[in-house]
mmCIF file of C-alpha atoms in Angstrom:
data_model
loop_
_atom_site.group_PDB
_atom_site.id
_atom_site.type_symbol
_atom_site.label_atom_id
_atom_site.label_comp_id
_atom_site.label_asym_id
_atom_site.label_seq_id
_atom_site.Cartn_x
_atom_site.Cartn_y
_atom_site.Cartn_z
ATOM 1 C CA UNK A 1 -39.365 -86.646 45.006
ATOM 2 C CA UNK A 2 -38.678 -82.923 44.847
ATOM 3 C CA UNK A 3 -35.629 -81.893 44.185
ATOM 4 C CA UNK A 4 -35.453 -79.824 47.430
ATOM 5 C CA UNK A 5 -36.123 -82.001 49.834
ATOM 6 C CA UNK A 6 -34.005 -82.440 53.148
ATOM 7 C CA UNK A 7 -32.693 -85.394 53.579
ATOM 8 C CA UNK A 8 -34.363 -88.775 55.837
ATOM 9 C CA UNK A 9 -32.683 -91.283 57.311
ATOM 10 C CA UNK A 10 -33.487 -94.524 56.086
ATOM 11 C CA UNK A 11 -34.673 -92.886 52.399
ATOM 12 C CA UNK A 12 -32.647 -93.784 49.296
ATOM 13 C CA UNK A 13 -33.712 -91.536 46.359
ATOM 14 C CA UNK A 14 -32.858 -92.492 42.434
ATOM 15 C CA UNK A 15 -32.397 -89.897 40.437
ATOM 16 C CA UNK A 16 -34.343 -90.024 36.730
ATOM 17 C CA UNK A 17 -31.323 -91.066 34.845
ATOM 18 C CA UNK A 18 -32.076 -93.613 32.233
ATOM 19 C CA UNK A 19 -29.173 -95.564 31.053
ATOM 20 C CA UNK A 20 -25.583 -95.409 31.557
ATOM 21 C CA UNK A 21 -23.281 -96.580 28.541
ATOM 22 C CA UNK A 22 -19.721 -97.392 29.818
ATOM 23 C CA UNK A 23 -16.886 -99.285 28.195
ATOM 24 C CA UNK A 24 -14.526 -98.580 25.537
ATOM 25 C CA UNK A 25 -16.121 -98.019 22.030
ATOM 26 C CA UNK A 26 -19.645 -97.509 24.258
ATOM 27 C CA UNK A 27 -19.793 -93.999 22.379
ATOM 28 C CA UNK A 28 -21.052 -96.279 19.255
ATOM 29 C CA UNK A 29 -24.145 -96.669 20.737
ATOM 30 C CA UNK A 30 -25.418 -93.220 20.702
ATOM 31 C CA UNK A 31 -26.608 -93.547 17.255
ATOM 32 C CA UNK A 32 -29.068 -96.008 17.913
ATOM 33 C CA UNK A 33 -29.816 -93.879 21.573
ATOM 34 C CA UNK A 34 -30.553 -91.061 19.350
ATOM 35 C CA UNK A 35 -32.975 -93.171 17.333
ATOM 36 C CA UNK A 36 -34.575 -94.211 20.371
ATOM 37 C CA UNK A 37 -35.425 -91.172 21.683
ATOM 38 C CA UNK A 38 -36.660 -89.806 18.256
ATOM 39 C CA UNK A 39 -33.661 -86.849 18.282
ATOM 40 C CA UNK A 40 -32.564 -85.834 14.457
ATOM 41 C CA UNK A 41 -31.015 -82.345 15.745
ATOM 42 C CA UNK A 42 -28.998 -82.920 18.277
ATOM 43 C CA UNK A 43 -27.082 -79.457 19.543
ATOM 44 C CA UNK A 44 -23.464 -79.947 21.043
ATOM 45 C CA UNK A 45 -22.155 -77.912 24.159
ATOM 46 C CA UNK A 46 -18.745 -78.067 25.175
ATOM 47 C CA UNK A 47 -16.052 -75.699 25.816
ATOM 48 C CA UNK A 48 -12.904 -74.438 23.622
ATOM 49 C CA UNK A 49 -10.171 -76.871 24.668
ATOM 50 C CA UNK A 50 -12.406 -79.807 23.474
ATOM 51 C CA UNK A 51 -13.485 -78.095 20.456
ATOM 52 C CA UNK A 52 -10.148 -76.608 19.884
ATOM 53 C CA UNK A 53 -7.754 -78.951 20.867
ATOM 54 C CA UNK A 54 -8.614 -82.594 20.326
ATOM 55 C CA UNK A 55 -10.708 -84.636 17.624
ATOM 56 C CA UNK A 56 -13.626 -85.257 20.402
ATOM 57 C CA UNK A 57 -16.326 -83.157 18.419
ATOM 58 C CA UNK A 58 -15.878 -85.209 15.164
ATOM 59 C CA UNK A 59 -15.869 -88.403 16.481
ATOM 60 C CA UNK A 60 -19.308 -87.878 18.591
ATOM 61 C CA UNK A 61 -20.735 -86.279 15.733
ATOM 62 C CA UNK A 62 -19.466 -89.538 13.118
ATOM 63 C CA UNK A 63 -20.737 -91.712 16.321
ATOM 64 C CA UNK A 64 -24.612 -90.133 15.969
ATOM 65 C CA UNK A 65 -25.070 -90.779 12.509
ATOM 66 C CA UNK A 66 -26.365 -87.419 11.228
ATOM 67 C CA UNK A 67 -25.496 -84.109 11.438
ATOM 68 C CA UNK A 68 -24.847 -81.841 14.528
ATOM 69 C CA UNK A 69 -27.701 -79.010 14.329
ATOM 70 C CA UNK A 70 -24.972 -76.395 15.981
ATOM 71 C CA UNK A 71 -22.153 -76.481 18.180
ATOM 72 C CA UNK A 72 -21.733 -74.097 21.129
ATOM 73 C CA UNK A 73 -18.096 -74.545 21.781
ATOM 74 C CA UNK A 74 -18.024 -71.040 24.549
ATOM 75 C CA UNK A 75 -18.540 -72.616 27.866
ATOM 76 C CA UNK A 76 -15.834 -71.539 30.534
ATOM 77 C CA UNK A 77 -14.466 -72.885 33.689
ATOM 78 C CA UNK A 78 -17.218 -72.738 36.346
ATOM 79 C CA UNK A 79 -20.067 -71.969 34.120
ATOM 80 C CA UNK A 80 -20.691 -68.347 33.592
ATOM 81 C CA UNK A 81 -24.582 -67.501 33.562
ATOM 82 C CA UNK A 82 -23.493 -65.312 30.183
ATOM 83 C CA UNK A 83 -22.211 -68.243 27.941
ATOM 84 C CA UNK A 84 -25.115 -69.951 29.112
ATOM 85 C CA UNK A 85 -27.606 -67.556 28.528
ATOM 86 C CA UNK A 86 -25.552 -67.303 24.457
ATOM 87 C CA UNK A 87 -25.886 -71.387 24.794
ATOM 88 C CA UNK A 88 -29.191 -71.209 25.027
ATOM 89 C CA UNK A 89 -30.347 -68.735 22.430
ATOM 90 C CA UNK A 90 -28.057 -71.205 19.955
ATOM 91 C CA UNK A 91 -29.979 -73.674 20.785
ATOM 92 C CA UNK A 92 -32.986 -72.533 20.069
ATOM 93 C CA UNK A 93 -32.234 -71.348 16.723
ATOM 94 C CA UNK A 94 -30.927 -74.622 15.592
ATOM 95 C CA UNK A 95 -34.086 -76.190 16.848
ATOM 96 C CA UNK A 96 -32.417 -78.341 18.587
ATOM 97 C CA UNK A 97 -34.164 -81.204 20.103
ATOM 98 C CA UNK A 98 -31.680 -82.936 21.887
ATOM 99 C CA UNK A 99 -28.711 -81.236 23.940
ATOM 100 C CA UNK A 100 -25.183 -83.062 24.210
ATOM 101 C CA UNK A 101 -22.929 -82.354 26.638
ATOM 102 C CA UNK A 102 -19.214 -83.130 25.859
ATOM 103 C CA UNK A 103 -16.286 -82.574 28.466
ATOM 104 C CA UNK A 104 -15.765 -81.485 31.840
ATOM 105 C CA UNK A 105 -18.374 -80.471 34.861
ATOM 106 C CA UNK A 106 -18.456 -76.737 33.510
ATOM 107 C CA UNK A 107 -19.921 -78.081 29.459
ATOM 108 C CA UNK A 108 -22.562 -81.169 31.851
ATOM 109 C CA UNK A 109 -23.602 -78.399 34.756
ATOM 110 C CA UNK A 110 -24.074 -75.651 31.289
ATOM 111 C CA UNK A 111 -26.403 -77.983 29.796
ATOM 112 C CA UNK A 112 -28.181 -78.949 32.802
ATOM 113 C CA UNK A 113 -28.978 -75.303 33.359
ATOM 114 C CA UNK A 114 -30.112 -74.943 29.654
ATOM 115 C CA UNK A 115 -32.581 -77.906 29.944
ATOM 116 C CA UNK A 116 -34.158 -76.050 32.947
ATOM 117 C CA UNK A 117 -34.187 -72.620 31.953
ATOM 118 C CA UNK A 118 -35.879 -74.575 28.544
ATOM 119 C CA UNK A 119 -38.086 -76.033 30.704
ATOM 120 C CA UNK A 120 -38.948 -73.410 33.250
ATOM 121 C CA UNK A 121 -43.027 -73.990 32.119
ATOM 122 C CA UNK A 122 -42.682 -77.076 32.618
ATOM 123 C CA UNK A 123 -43.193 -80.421 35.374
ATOM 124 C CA UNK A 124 -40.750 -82.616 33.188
ATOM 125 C CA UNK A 125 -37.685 -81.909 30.905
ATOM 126 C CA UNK A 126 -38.851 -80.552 27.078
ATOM 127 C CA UNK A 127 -35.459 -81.636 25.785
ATOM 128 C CA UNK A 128 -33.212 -84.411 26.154
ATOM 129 C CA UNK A 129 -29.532 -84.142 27.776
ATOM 130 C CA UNK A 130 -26.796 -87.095 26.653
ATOM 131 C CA UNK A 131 -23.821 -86.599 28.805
ATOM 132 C CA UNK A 132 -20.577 -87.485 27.748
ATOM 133 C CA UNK A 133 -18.125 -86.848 30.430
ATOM 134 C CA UNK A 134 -14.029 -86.353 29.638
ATOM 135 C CA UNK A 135 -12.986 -86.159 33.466
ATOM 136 C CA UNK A 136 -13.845 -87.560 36.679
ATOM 137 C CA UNK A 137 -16.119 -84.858 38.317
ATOM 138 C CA UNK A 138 -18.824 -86.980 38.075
ATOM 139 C CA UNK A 139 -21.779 -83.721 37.793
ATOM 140 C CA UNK A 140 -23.235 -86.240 35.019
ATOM 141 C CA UNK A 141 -25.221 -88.231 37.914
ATOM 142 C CA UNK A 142 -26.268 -85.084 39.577
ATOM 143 C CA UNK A 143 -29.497 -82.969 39.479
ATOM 144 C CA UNK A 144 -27.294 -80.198 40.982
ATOM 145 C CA UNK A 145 -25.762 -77.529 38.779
ATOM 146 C CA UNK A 146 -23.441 -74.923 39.722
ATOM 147 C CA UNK A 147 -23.180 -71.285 37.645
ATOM 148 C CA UNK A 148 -20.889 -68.558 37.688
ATOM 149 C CA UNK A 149 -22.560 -64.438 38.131
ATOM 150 C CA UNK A 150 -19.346 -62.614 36.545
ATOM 151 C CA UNK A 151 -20.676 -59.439 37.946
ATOM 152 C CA UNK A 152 -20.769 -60.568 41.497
ATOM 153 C CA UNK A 153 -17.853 -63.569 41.293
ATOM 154 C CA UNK A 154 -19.816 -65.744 43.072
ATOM 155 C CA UNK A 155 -21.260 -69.685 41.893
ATOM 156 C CA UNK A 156 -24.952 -70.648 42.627
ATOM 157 C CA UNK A 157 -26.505 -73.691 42.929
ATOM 158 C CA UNK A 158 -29.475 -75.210 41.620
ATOM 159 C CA UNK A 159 -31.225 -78.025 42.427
ATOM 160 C CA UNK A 160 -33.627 -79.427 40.108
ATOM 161 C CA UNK A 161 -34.715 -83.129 38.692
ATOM 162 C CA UNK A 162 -35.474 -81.599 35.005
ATOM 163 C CA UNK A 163 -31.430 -80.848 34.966
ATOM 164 C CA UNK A 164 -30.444 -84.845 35.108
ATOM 165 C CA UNK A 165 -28.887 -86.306 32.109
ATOM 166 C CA UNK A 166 -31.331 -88.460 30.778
ATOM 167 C CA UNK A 167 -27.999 -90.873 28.763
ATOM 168 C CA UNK A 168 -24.253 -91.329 29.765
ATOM 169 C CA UNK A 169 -21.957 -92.717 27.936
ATOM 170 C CA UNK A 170 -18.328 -93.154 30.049
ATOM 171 C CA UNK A 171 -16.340 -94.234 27.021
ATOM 172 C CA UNK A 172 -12.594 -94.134 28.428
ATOM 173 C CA UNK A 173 -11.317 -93.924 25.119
ATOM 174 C CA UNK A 174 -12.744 -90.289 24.642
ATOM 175 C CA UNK A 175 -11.075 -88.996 27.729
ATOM 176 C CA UNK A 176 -7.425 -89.938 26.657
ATOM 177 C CA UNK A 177 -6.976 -86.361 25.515
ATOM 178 C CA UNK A 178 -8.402 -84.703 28.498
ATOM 179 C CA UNK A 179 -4.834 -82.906 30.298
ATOM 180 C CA UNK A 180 -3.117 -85.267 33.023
ATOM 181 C CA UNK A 181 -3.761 -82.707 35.585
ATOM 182 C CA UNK A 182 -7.036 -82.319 35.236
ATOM 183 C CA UNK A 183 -7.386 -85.943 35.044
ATOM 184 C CA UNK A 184 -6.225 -86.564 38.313
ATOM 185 C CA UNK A 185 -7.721 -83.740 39.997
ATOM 186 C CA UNK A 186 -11.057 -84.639 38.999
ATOM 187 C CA UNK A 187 -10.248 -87.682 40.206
ATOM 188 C CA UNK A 188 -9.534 -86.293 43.836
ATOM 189 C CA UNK A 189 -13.188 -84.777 43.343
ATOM 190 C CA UNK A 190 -14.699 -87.926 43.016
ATOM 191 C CA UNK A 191 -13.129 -88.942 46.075
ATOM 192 C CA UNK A 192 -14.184 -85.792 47.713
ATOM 193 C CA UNK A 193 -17.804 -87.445 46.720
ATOM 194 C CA UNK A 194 -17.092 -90.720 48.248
ATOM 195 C CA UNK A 195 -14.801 -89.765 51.741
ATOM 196 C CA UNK A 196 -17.781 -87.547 52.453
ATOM 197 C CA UNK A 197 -20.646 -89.839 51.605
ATOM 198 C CA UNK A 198 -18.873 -92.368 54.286
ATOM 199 C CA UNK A 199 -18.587 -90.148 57.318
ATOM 200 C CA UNK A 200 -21.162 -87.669 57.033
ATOM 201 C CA UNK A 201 -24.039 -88.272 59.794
ATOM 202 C CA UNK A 202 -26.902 -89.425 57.008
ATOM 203 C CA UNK A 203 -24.356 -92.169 56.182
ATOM 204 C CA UNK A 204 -26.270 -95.561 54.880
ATOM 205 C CA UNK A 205 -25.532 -99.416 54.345
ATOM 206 C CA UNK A 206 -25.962 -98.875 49.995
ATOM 207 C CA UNK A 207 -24.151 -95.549 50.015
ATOM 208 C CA UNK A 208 -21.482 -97.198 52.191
ATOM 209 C CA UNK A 209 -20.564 -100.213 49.872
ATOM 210 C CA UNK A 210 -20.374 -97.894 46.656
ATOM 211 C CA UNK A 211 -18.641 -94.952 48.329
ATOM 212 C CA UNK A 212 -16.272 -97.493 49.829
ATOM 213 C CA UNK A 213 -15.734 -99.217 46.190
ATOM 214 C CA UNK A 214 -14.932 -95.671 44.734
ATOM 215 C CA UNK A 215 -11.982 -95.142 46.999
ATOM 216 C CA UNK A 216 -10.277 -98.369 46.680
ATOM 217 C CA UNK A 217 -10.864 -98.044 42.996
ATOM 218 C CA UNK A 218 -9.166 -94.756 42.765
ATOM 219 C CA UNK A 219 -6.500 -95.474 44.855
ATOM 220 C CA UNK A 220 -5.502 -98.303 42.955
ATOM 221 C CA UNK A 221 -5.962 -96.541 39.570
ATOM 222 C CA UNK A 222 -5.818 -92.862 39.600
ATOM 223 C CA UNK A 223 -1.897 -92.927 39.376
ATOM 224 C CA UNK A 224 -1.474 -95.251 36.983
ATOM 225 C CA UNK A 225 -4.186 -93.665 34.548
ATOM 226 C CA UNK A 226 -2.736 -90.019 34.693
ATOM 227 C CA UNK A 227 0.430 -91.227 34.297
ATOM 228 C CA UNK A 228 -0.611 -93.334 31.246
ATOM 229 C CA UNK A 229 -3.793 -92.358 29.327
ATOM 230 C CA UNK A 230 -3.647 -95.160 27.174
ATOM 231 C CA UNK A 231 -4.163 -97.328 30.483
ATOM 232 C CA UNK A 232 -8.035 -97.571 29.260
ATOM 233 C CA UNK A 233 -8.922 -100.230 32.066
ATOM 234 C CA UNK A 234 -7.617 -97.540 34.290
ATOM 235 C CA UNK A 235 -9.210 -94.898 33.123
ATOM 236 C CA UNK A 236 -12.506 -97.030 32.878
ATOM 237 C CA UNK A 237 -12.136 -97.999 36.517
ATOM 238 C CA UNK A 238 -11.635 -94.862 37.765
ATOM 239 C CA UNK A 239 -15.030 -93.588 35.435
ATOM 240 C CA UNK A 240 -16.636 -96.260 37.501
ATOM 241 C CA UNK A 241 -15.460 -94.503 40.847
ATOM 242 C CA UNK A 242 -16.927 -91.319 39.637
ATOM 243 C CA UNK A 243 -20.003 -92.719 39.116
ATOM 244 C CA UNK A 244 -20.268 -95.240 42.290
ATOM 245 C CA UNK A 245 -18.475 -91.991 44.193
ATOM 246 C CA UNK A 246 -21.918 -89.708 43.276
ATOM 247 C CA UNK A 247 -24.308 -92.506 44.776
ATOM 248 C CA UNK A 248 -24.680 -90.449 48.337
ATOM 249 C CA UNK A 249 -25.025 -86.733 47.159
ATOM 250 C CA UNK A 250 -28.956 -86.992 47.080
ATOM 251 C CA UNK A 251 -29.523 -89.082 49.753
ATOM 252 C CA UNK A 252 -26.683 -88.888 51.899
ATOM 253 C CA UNK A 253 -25.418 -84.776 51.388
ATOM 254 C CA UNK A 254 -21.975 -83.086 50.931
ATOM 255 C CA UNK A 255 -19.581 -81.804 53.976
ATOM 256 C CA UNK A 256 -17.170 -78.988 54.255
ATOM 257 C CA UNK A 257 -14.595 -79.868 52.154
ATOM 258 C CA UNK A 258 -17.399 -79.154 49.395
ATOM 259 C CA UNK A 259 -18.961 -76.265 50.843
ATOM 260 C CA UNK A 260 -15.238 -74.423 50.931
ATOM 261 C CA UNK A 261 -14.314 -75.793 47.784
ATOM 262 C CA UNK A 262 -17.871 -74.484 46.376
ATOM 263 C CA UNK A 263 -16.728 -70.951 47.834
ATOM 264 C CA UNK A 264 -12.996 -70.394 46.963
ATOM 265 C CA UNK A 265 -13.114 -72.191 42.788
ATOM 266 C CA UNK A 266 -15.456 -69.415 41.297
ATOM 267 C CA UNK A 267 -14.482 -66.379 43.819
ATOM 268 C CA UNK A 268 -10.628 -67.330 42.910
ATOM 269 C CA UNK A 269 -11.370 -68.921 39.285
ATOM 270 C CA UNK A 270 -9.465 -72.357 41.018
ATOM 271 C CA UNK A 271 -11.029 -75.724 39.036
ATOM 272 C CA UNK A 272 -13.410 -77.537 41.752
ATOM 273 C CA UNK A 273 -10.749 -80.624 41.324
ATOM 274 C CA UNK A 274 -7.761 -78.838 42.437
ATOM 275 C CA UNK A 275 -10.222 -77.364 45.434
ATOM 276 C CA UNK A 276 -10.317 -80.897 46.317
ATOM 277 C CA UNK A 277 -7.065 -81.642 46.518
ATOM 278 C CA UNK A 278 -6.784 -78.094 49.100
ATOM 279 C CA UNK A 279 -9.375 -78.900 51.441
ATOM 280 C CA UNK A 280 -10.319 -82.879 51.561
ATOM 281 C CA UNK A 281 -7.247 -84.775 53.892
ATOM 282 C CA UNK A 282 -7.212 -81.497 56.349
ATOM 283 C CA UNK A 283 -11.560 -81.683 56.675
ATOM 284 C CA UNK A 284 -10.767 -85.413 57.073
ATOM 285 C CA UNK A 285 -8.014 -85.164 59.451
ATOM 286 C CA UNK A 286 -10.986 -83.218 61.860
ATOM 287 C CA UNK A 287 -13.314 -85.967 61.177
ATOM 288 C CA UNK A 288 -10.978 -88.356 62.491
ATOM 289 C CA UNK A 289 -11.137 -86.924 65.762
ATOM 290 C CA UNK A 290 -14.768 -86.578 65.181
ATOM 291 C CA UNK A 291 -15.927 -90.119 63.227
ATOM 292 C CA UNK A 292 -12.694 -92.142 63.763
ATOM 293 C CA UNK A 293 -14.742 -95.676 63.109
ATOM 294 C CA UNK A 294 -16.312 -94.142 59.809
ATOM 295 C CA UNK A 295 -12.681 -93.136 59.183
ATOM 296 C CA UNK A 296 -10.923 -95.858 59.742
ATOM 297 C CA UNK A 297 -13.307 -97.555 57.028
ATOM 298 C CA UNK A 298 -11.956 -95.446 54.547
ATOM 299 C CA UNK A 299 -8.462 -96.013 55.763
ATOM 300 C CA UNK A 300 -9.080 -99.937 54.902
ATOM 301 C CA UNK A 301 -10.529 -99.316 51.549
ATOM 302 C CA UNK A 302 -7.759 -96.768 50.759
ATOM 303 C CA UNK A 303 -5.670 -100.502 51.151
ATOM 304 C CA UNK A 304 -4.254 -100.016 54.219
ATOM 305 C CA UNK A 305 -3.820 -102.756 57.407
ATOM 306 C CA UNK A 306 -5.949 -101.501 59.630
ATOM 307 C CA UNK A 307 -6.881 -104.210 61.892
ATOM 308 C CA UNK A 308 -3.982 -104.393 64.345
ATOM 309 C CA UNK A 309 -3.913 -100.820 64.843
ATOM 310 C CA UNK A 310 -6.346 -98.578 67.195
ATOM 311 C CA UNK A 311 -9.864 -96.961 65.440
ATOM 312 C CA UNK A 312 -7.566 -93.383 66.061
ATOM 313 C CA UNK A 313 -4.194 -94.288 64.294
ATOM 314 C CA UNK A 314 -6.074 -95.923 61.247
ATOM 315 C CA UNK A 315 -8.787 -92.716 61.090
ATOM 316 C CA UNK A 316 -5.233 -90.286 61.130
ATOM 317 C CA UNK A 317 -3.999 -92.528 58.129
ATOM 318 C CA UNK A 318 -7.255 -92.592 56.052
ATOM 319 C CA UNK A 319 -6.105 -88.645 55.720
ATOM 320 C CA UNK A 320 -2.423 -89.373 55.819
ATOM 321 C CA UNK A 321 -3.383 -91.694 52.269
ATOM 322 C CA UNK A 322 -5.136 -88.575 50.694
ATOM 323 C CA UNK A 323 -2.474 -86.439 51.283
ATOM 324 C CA UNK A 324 -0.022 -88.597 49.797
ATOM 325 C CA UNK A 325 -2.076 -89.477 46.689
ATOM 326 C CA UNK A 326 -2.626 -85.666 46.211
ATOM 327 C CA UNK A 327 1.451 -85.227 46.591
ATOM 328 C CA UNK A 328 1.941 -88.214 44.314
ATOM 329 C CA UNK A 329 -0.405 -86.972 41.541
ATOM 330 C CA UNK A 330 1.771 -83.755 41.429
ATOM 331 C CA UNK A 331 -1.363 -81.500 42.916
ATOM 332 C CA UNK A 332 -0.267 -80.474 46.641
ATOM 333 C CA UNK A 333 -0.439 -76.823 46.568
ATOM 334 C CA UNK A 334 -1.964 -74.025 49.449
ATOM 335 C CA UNK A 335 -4.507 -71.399 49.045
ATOM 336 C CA UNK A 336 -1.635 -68.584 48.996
ATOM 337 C CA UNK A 337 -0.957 -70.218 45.560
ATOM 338 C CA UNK A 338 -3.772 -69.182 44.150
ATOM 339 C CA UNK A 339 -3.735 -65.678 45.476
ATOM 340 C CA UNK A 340 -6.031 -65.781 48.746
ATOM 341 C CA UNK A 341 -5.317 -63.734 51.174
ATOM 342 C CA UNK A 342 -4.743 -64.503 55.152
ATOM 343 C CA UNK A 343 -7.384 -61.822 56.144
ATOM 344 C CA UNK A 344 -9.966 -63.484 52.978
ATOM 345 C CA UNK A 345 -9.952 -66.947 54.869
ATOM 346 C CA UNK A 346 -12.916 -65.235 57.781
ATOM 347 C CA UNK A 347 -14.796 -64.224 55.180
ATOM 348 C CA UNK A 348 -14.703 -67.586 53.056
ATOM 349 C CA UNK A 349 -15.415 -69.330 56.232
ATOM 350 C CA UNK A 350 -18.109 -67.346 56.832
ATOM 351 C CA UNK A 351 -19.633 -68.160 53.371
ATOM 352 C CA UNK A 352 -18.649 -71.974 53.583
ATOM 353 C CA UNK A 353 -19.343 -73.080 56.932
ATOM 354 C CA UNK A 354 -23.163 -71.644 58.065
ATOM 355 C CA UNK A 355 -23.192 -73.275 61.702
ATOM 356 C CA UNK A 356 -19.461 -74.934 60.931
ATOM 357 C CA UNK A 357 -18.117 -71.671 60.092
ATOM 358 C CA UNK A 358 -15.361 -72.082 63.195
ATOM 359 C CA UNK A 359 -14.450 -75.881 61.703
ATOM 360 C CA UNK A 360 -14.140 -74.136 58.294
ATOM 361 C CA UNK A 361 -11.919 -71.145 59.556
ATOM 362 C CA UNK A 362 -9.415 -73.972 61.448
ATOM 363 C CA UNK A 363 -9.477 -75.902 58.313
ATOM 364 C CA UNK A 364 -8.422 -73.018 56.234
ATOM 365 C CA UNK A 365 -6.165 -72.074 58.305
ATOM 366 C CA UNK A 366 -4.061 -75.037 57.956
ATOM 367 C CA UNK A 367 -4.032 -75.107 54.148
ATOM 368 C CA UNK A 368 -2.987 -71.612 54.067
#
């Protein structure tokens, strides 16, 4: 399967992951991992408020057994192409032959990038990636990577089966340190995955059943884990949303609420979970009028009674419960927040929406 490849209805495409450690302690088994796949310099890429401000470096490198060959501990919000291009270089002076990602969806998407720029001559990946993911962004279980031109403020996106993680390990004990609001934002970006893998036309039976999973298990745990980190069978369940929430991306697509939120978080410097929390309920609250039965699915897994209520009322409330989890999380904010403009919203349309650039323009409009 290339990487590029539009998407089919009735085709369900894997992505080359192969394993997925989850649990608490699961970060123990990296030393054998390592073993396994022959690594004895493993390079570390994360970003300054992991390195910085919590113990999460030491205990992955205690976890491996041996000694880190370098740590790259530079990699910003939204993955600028020039700590990547610095990542790189330090990795091939340690001799790396493993990379490990540690934190967010800016350190995973760095490292993906990395692997494929190493592997540029190449059909398959030269160099291993282990993912260990801190929030819920879920860009672990994606062969999509998103980077950051300072020059030109603007995020492209690759596509590209070299860049998937070859291990995870979601270990909720390693993402107690990981800040409350960026937590829960992440969180809404999982959901982002899910909401849109349910009523998006490519929608399928498998995608349906884990998407669908994803939201109840958020909704039922997302609070509750922000509010208490400590909550581990939380904060596991909601690492199992991420993942279950990523299951339609390859097969299934992303909708607007991505596609604005891909537009307005490296042009403004606003974290792809808070984007989330702008666009997703208003894009839903269109769908409803669009896809109310594919709605009012989502209404019922978000735990509400649906069935003695009309397909329209309970498609409105699937993007009434967003709203409210957003508000309840402490995240409800507008794009004037953040410094956009009225007379910018055309132009981000413009770049967001291709053929739905009118939807994306009446959606921005509202979360002005």
């Amino acid at each position: 399967m290339s990487a590029n490849d539009s998407l089919r209805p009735g085709e369900y495409n894997y992505l080359p992951i192969e394993r997925v450690h989850f649990g608490s302690g699961s970060i123990s088994k990296i030393r054998d991992e390592l073993d396994r796949i022959g690594s004895r310099r493993p390079f570390l890429v994360t970003g300054q408020s992991v390195a910085k401000e919590t113990d999460l470096v030491a205990r992955v490198e205690r976890a491996s057994g041996r000694k880190l060959a370098g740590t790259f501990t530079e990699i910003k919000q939204h993955a600028p192409m020039t700590g990547i291009t610095r990542a790189t270089s330090a990795a091939k002076e340690a001799k790396a032959d493993c990379l490990i990602s540690l934190g967010g969806g800016s350190p995973i998407d760095s490292t993906k990038i990395i692997v494929k720029d190493l592997s540029k001559d190449f059909e398959l990946p030269v160099i291993p990636h282990v993912a260990i993911p801190t929030t819920l962004s879920a860009a672990e279980f994606s062969h999509i990577a998103g980077i950051t031109d300072e020059r030109l403020n603007r995020k492209t996106g690759f596509r590209d089966l070299r860049m998937v993680p070859r291990l995870i390990f979601l270990d909720p004990e390693l993402t107690t340190p990981t800040p409350g609001w960026l937590w829960a934002s992440t969180g809404i970006r999982s959901l982002d995955h899910a909401v849109e893998a349910v009523y998006l036309p490519n929608h399928q039976p498998y995608v349906d059943t884990l998407a669908l999973e994803a939201i109840r298990l958020l909704f039922e745990n997302l609070k509750a884990s922000s509010e208490d980190p400590m909550n581990l069978k939380s904060r596991l369940n909601c690492q199992m949303a991420a993942w279950m929430s990523f299951a339609g991306v390859v097969s299934v697509g992303m909708g607007l609420s991505h596609s604005i939120g891909r537009v307005i978080g490296a042009t403004w410097n606003i974290p792809h979970g808070i984007t989330s929390c702008l666009t997703l309920a208003e894009v839903m609250r269109m769908e409803a009028k669009r896809n109310p039965d594919r709605l009012a699915l989502i209404a019922k897994a978000e735990g509400k009674s649906t069935e003695s209520i009309p397909v329209e009322k309970a498609a409105v409330e699937a993007a009434d419960g967003v709203s409210e989890l957003v508000r309840g999380l402490g995240l409800s904010k507008l794009l004037r927040d953040y410094g956009i403009k009225k007379d910018d919203l055309p132009g981000i349309a413009r770049d967001a929406g291709g053929h739905e650039s009118a939807d994306a323009l009446r959606v921005l409009e509202r979360i002005w």
